[in-house]
Short mmCIF file of C-alpha atoms in Angstrom, two decimals:
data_model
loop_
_atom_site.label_atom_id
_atom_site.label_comp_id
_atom_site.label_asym_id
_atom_site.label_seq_id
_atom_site.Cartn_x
_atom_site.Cartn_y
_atom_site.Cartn_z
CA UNK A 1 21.48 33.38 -25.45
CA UNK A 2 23.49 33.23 -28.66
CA UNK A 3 21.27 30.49 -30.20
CA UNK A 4 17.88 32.78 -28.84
CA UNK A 5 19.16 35.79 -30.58
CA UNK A 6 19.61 34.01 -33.87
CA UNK A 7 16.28 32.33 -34.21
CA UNK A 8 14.80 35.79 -33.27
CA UNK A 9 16.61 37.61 -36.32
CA UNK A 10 14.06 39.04 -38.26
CA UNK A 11 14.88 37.64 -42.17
CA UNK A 12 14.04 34.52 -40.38
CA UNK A 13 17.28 32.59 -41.39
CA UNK A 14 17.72 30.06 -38.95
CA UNK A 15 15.50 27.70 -37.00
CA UNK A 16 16.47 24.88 -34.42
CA UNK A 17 17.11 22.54 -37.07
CA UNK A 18 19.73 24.73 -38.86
CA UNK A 19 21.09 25.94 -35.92
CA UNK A 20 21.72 22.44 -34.87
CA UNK A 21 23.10 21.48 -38.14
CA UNK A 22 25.73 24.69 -37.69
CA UNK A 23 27.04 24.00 -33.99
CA UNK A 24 27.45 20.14 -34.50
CA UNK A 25 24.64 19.23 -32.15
CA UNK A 26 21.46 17.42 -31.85
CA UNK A 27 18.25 19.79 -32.03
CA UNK A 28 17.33 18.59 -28.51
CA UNK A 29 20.03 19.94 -27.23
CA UNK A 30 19.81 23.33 -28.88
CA UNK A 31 16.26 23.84 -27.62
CA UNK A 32 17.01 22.61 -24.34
CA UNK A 33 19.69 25.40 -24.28
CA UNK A 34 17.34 28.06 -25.60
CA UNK A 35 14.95 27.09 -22.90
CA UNK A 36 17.24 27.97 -20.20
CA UNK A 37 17.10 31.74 -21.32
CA UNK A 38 13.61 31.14 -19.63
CA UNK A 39 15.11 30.31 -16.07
CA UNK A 40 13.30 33.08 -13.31
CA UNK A 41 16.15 35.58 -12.48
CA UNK A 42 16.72 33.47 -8.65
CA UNK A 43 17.49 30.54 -10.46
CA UNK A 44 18.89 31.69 -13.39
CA UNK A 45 21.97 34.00 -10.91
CA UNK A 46 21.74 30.43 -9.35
CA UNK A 47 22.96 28.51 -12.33
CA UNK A 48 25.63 31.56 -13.60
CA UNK A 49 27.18 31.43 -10.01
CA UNK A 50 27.60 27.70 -10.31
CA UNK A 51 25.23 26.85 -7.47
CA UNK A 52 23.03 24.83 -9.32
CA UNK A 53 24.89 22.39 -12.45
CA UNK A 54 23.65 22.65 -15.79
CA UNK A 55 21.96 19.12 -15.27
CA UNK A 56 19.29 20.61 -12.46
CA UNK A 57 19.06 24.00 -14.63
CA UNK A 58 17.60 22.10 -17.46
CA UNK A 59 15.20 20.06 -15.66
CA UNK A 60 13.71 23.57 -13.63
CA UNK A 61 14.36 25.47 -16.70
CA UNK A 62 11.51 22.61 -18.94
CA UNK A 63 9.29 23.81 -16.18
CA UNK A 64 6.34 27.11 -16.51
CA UNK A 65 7.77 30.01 -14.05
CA UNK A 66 5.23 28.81 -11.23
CA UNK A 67 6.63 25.70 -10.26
CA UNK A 68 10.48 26.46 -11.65
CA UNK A 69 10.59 28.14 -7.98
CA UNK A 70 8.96 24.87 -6.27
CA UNK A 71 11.63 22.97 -8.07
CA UNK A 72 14.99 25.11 -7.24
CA UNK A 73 13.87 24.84 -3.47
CA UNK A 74 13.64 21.21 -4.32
CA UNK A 75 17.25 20.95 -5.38
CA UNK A 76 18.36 21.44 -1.97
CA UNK A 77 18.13 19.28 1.07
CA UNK A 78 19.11 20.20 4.65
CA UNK A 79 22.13 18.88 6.48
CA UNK A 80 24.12 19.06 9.41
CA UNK A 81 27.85 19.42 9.02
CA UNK A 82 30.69 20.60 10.88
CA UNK A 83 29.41 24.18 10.14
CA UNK A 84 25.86 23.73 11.29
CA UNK A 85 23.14 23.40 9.30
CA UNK A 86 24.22 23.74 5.22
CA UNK A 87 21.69 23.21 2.19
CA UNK A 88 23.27 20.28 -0.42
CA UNK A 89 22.59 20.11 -3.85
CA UNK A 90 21.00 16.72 -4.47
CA UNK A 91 21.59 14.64 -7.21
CA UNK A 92 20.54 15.17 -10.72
CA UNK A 93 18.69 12.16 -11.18
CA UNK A 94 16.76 12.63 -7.76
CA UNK A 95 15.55 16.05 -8.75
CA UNK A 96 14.34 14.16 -11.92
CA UNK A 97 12.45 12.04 -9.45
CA UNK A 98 11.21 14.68 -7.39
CA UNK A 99 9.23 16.51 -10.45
CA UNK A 100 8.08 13.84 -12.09
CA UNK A 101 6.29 12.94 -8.86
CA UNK A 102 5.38 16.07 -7.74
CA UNK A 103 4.86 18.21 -10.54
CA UNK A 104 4.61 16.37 -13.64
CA UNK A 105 1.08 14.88 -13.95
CA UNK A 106 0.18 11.97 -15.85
CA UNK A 107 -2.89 12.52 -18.84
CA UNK A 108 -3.52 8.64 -19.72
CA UNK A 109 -6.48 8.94 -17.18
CA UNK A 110 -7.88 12.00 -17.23
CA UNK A 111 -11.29 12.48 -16.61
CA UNK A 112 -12.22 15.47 -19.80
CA UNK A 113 -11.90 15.10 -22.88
CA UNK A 114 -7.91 16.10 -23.79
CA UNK A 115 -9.21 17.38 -27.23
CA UNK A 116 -11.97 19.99 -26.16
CA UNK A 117 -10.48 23.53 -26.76
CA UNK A 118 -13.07 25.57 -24.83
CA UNK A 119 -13.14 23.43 -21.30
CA UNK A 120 -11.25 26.09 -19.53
CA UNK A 121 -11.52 29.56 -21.46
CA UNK A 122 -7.92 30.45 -22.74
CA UNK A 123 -6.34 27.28 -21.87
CA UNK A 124 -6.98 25.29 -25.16
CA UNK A 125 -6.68 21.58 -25.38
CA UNK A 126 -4.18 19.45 -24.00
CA UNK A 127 -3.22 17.82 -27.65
CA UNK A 128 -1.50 21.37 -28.66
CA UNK A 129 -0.37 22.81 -25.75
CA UNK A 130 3.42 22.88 -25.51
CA UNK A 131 3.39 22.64 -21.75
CA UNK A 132 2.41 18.88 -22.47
CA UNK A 133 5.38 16.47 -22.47
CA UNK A 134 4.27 14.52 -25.52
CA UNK A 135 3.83 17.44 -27.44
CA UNK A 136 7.25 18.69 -26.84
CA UNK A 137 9.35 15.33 -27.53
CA UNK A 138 12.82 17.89 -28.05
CA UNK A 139 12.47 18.94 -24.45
CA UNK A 140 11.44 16.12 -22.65
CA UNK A 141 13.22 13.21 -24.36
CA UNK A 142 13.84 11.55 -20.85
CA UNK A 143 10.25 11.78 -19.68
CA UNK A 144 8.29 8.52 -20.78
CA UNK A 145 4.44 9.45 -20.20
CA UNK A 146 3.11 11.67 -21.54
CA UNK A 147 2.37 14.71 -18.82
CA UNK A 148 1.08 18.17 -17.91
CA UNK A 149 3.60 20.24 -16.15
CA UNK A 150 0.54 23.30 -15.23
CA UNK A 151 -0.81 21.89 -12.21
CA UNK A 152 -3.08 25.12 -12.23
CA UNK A 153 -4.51 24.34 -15.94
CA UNK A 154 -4.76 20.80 -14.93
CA UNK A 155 -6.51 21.17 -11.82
CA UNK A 156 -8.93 24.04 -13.76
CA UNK A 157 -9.83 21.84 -16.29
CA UNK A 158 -10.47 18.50 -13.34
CA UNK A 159 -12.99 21.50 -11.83
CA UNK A 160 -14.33 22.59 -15.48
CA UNK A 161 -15.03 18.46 -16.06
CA UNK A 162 -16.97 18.22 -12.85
CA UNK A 163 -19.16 20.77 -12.96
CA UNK A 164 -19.89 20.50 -16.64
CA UNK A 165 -21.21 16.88 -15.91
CA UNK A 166 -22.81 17.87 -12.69
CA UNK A 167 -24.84 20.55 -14.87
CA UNK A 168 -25.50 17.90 -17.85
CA UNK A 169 -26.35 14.92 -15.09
CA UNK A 170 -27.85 16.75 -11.94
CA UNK A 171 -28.28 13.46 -10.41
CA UNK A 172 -25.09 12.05 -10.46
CA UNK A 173 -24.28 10.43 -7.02
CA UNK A 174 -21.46 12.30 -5.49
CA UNK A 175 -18.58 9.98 -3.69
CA UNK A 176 -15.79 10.21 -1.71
CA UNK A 177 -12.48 8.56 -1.64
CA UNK A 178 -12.21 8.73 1.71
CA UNK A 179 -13.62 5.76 3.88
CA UNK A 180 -16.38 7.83 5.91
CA UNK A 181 -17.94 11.02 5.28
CA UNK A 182 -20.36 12.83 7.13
CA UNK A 183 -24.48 12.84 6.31
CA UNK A 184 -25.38 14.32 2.78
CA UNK A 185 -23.00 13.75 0.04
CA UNK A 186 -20.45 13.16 -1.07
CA UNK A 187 -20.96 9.72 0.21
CA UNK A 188 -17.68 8.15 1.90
CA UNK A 189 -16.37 4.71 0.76
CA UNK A 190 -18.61 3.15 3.82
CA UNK A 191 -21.88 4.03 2.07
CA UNK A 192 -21.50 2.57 -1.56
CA UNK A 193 -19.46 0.35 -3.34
CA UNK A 194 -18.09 1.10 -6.48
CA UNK A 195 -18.99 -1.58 -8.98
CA UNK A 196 -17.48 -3.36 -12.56
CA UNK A 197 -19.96 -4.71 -13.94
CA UNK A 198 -19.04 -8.29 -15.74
CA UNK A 199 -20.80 -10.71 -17.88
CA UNK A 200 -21.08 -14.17 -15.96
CA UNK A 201 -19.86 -15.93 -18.94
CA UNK A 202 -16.73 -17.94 -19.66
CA UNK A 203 -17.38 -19.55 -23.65
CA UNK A 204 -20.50 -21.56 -22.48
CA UNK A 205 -19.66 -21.95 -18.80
CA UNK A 206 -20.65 -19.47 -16.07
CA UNK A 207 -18.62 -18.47 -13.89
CA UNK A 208 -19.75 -16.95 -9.83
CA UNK A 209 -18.78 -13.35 -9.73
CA UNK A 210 -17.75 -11.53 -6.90
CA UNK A 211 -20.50 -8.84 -5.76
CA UNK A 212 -19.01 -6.14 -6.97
CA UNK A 213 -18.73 -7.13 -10.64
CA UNK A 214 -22.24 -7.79 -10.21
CA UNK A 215 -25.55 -5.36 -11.46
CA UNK A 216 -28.14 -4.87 -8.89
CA UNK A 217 -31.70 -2.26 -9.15
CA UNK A 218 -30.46 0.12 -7.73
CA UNK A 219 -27.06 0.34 -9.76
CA UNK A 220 -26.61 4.25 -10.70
CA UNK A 221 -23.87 6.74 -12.26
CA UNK A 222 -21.48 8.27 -9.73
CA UNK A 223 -18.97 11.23 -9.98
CA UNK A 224 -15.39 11.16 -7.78
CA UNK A 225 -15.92 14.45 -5.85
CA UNK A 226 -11.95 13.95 -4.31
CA UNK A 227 -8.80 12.42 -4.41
CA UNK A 228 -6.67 11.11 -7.24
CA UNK A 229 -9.61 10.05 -9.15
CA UNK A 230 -11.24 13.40 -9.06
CA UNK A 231 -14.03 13.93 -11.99
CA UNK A 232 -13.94 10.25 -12.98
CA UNK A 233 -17.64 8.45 -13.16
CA UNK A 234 -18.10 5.43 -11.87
CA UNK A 235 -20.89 2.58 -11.26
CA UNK A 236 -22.03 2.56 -7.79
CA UNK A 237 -24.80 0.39 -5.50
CA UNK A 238 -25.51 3.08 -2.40
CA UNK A 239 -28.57 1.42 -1.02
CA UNK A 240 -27.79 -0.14 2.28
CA UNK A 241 -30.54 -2.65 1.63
CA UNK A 242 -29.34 -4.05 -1.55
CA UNK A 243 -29.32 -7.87 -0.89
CA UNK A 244 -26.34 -8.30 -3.65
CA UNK A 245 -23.66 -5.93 -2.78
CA UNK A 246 -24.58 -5.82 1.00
CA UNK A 247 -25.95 -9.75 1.26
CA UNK A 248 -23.48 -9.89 4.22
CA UNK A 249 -25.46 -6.58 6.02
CA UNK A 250 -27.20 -7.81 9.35
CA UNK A 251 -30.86 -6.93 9.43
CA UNK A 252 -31.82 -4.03 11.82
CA UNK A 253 -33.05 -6.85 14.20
CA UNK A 254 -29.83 -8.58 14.33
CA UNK A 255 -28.12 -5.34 14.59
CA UNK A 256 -29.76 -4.62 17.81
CA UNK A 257 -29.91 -7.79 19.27
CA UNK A 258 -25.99 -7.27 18.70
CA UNK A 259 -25.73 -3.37 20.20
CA UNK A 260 -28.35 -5.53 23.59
CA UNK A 261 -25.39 -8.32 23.45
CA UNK A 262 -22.06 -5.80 23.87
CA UNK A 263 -23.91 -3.21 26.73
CA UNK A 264 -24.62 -6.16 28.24
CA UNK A 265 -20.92 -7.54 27.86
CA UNK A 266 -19.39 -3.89 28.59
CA UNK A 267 -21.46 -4.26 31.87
CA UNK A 268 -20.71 -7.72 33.26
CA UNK A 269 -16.98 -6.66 32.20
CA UNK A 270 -17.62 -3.05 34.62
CA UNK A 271 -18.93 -5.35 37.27
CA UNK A 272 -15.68 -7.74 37.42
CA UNK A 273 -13.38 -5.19 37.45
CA UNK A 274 -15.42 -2.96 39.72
CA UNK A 275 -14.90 -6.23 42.36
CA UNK A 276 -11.30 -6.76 41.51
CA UNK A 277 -10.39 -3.33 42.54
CA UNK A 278 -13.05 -3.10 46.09
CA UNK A 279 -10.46 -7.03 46.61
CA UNK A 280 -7.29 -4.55 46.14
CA UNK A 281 -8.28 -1.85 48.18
CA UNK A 282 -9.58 -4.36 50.85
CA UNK A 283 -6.28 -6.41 51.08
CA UNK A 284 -4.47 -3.22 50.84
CA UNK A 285 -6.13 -2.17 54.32
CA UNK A 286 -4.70 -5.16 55.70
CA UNK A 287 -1.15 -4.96 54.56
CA UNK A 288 1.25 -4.85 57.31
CA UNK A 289 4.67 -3.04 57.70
CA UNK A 290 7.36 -4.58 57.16
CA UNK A 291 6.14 -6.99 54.39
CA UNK A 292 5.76 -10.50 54.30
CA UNK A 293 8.08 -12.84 52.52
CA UNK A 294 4.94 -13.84 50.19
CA UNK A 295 3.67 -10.33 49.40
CA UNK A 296 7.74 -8.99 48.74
CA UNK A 297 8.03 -12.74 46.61
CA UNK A 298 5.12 -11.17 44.92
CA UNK A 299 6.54 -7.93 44.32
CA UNK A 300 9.95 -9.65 42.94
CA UNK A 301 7.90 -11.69 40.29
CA UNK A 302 6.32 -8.95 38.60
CA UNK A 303 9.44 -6.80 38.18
CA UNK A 304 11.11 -9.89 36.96
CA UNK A 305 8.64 -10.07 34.30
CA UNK A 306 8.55 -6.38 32.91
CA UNK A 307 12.28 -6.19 32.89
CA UNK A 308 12.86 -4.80 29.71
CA UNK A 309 15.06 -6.63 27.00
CA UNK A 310 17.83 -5.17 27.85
CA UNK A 311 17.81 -5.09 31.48
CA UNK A 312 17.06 -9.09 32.00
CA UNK A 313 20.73 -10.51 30.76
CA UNK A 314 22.06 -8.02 32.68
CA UNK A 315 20.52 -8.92 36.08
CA UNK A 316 21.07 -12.48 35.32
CA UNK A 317 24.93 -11.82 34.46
CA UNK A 318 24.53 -10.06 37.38
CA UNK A 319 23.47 -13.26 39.59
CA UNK A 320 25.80 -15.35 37.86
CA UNK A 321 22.79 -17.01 35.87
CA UNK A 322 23.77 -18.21 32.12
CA UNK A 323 21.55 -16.87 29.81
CA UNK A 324 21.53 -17.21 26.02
CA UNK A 325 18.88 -15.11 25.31
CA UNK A 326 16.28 -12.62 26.97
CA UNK A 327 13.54 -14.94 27.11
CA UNK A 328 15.22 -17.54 29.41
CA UNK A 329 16.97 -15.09 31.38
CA UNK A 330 13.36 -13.98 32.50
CA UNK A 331 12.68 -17.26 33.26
CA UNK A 332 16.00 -18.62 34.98
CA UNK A 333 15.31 -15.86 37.17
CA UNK A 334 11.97 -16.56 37.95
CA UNK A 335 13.10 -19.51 38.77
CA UNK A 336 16.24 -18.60 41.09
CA UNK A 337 13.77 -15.26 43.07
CA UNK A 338 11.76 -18.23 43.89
CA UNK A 339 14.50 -19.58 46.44
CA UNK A 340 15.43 -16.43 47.71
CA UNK A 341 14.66 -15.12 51.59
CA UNK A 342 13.35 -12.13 52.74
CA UNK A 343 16.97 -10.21 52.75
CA UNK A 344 17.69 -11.64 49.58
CA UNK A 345 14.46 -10.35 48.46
CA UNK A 346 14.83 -6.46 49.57
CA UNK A 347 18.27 -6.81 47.94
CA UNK A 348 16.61 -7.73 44.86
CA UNK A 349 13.98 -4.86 44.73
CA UNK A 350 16.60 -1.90 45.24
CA UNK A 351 19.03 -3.75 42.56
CA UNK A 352 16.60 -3.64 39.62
CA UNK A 353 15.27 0.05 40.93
CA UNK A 354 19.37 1.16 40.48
CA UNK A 355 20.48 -1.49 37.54
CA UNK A 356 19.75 0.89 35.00
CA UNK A 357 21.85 3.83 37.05
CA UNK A 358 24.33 1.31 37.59
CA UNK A 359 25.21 1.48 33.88
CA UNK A 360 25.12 5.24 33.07
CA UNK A 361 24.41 8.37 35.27
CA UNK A 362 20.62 8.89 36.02
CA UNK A 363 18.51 11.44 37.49
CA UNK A 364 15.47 10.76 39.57
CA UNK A 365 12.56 12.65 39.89
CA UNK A 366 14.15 15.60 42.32
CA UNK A 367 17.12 15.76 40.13
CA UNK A 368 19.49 13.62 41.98
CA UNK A 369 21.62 10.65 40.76
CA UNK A 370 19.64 7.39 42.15
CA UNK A 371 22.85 5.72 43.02
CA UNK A 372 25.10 7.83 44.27
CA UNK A 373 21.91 9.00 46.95
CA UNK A 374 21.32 5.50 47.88
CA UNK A 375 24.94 4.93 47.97
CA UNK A 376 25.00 8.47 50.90
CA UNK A 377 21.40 6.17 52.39
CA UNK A 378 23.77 3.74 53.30
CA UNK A 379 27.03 5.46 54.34
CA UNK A 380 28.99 4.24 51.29
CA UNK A 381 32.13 5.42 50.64
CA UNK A 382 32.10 6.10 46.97
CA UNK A 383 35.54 7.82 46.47
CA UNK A 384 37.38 5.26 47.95
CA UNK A 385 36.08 2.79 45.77
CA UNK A 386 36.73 4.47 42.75
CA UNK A 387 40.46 4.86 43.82
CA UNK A 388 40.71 0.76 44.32
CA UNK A 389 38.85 0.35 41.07
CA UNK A 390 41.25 2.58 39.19
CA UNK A 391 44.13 1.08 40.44
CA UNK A 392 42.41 -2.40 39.73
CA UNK A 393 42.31 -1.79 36.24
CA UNK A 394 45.79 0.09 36.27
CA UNK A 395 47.42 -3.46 37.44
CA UNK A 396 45.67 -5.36 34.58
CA UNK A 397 46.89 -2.95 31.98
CA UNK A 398 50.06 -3.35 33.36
CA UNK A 399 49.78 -7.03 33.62
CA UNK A 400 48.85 -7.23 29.62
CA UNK A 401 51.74 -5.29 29.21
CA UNK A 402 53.87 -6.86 30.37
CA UNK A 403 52.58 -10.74 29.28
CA UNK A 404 52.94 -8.61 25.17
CA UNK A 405 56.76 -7.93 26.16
CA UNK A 406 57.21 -11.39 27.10
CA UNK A 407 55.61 -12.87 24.01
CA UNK A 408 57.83 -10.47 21.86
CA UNK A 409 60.62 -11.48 23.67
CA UNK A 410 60.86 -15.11 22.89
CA UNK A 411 58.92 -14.67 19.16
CA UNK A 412 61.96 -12.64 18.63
#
């Protein structure tokens, strides 16, 4: 504020440069501190109350008052501590980041003219504006390309561009960036291709071209309607019949002989599974209680396929089958199911349905824990084995105890 009020003395004694000189400092860093004067009140209390460092106050402070509100919010990033949810101050150099992605916009590519002062009434041109980056070099001496930081301006002058050329050019083809569009215009990415045109000539050799650096009849001008390149005009080919950018286009003959060829495929394919399923339901009707060996062998396979990654070492360690990886544990025990009888078998299909409960408490579709019911189905006496358990594994603590005291014993 000090440095503010003295370049606004009226004699008009000092300017950044002198001021600069006086205080021993560079004059980027005197009109970076001038510029936070300009901070909206929010941030500004922000930055006084030490919420905000002087680092992320001069990056929102470079900023016009629309988007220095955009930015503060930006500074912060949710995150669950010990107190709940809090709001962290990010990094310096991610904030950085963060606006020159979001809010900084690049002019090397623009689609108007940078130097026309009446494009967008009031605005002016880009070359003097000081909201430009490479205009004002003290500010932004960290930012590399030169950038708008008005989105609104920018995007007024992107709409000022287009319609001006619509109204010089009324029959501009209008495009899309996106891949499909529906019918009229703009025309989606599926209805022209956007061409750069290239001489086929290499010194005195020619050289084959791709299609799209290629020049056809029906070549024309084309205006972006969307997207990043917004305003830009291109070279386009829209005609669906062009033999040079859309040689590899099936004739409308071929194209229904094609659309003839897949109903017919989609029906034979209808048919097949149509009699596939009338099989099931017929051999269903004939399935007998209790099952056969065969149909419960079946049964068996196809859960020992699907077992999940997990679950398949497990069932194997489980069957005392030696398994270095998934993929042969599925297949040992295809392989060991195969030998297995009919009680063997019913064992097997209520093990995998309670291997996963077997591991961690699970609720089945009523609400209950799938193994402990099963284990009431069949009478099991669950608190009894938990009491030999416990005291299974309180004899082999003591037992390592013990076998430590001993080995201390004679080290010592």
């Amino acid at each position: 504020m000090g440095f503010r009020s003295l370049l606004e003395l009226k004699d008009g004694t000092y300017t950044v440069a002198s001021i600069a000189a006086r205080a021993g400092k560079s004059e980027a860093y005197v009109y970076s501190r001038i510029k936070l004067t300009d901070l909206m009140p929010p941030v500004a209390e922000a930055f006084l109350n030490n919420k905000i460092t002087t680092g992320h106050s001069l990056l929102i402070a470079k900023l016009p008052a629309a988007q220095q509100q955009e930015a503060f919010a930006a500074s912060f990033r949710s995150q669950w501590t010990s107190e709940g949810n809090a709001q962290v101050l990010i990094p310096v150099r991610e904030l950085a980041a963060w606006i020159e992605s979001n809010i900084l916009l690049e002019l090397a590519h623009v689609p108007f003219d940078k130097h026309d002062e009446t494009l967008v009434s009031g605005a002016g041109s880009c070359t003097n504006c000081p909201k430009r980056t490479g205009f004002n070099k003290l500010l932004f001496t960290d930012v590399v390309k030169d950038s708008c930081t008005d989105p609104q301006c920018f995007q007024a002058k992107i709409d000022a561009h287009v319609n001006k050329a619509m109204e010089a050019k009324p029959a501009l083809v209008q495009i899309s960036s996106a891949y499909s569009s529906r019918e009229g215009t703009p025309l989606g990415r599926n209805r022209y291709v956007e061409l750069q045109v290239k001489k086929a000539r290499t010194g005195n050799e020619r050289v084959k071209l791709p299609p799209f650096q290629k020049s056809c009849q029906s070549m024309t001008d084309a205006i972006v309607m969307d997207g990043g390149k917004r305003g830009h005009i291109v070279k386009v080919c829209s005609d669906p019949a062009c033999r040079v950018h859309r040689g590899d286009r099936p004739s409308p003959e071929q194209l229904e002989k094609e659309r003839i060829a897949e109903r017919k495929r989609i029906q034979k394919e209808k048919l097949a599974i149509t009699c596939r399923h009338r099989i099931l339901a017929t051999v269903l009707k004939k399935v007998a209680a209790p099952l056969k060996k065969s149909d419960m062998q079946v049964i068996a396979q196809y859960l020992v396929v699907h077992l999940s990654y997990n679950q398949a070492p497990a069932l194997a360690k489980r069957h005392k089958i030696e398994a270095k990886n998934s993929d042969s544990a599925h297949e040992l025990l295809m392989k060991q199911v195969s030998g297995y009888d009919e009680a063997a078998l019913c064992r097997l299909l209520l093990e995998i349905c309670l291997l996963d409960s077997a591991y961690q408490r699970s609720t089945s579709a009523n609400g209950g824990d799938e193994l402990m019911s099963a284990a009431r189905r069949y009478r099991v006496d669950t608190e009894k084995l938990e009491k030999a358990v416990a005291e299974e594994f309180t004899a082999k603590l003591a037992k390592g105890r013990k076998k430590v005291t001993v080995r201390t014993k004679v080290v010592a």
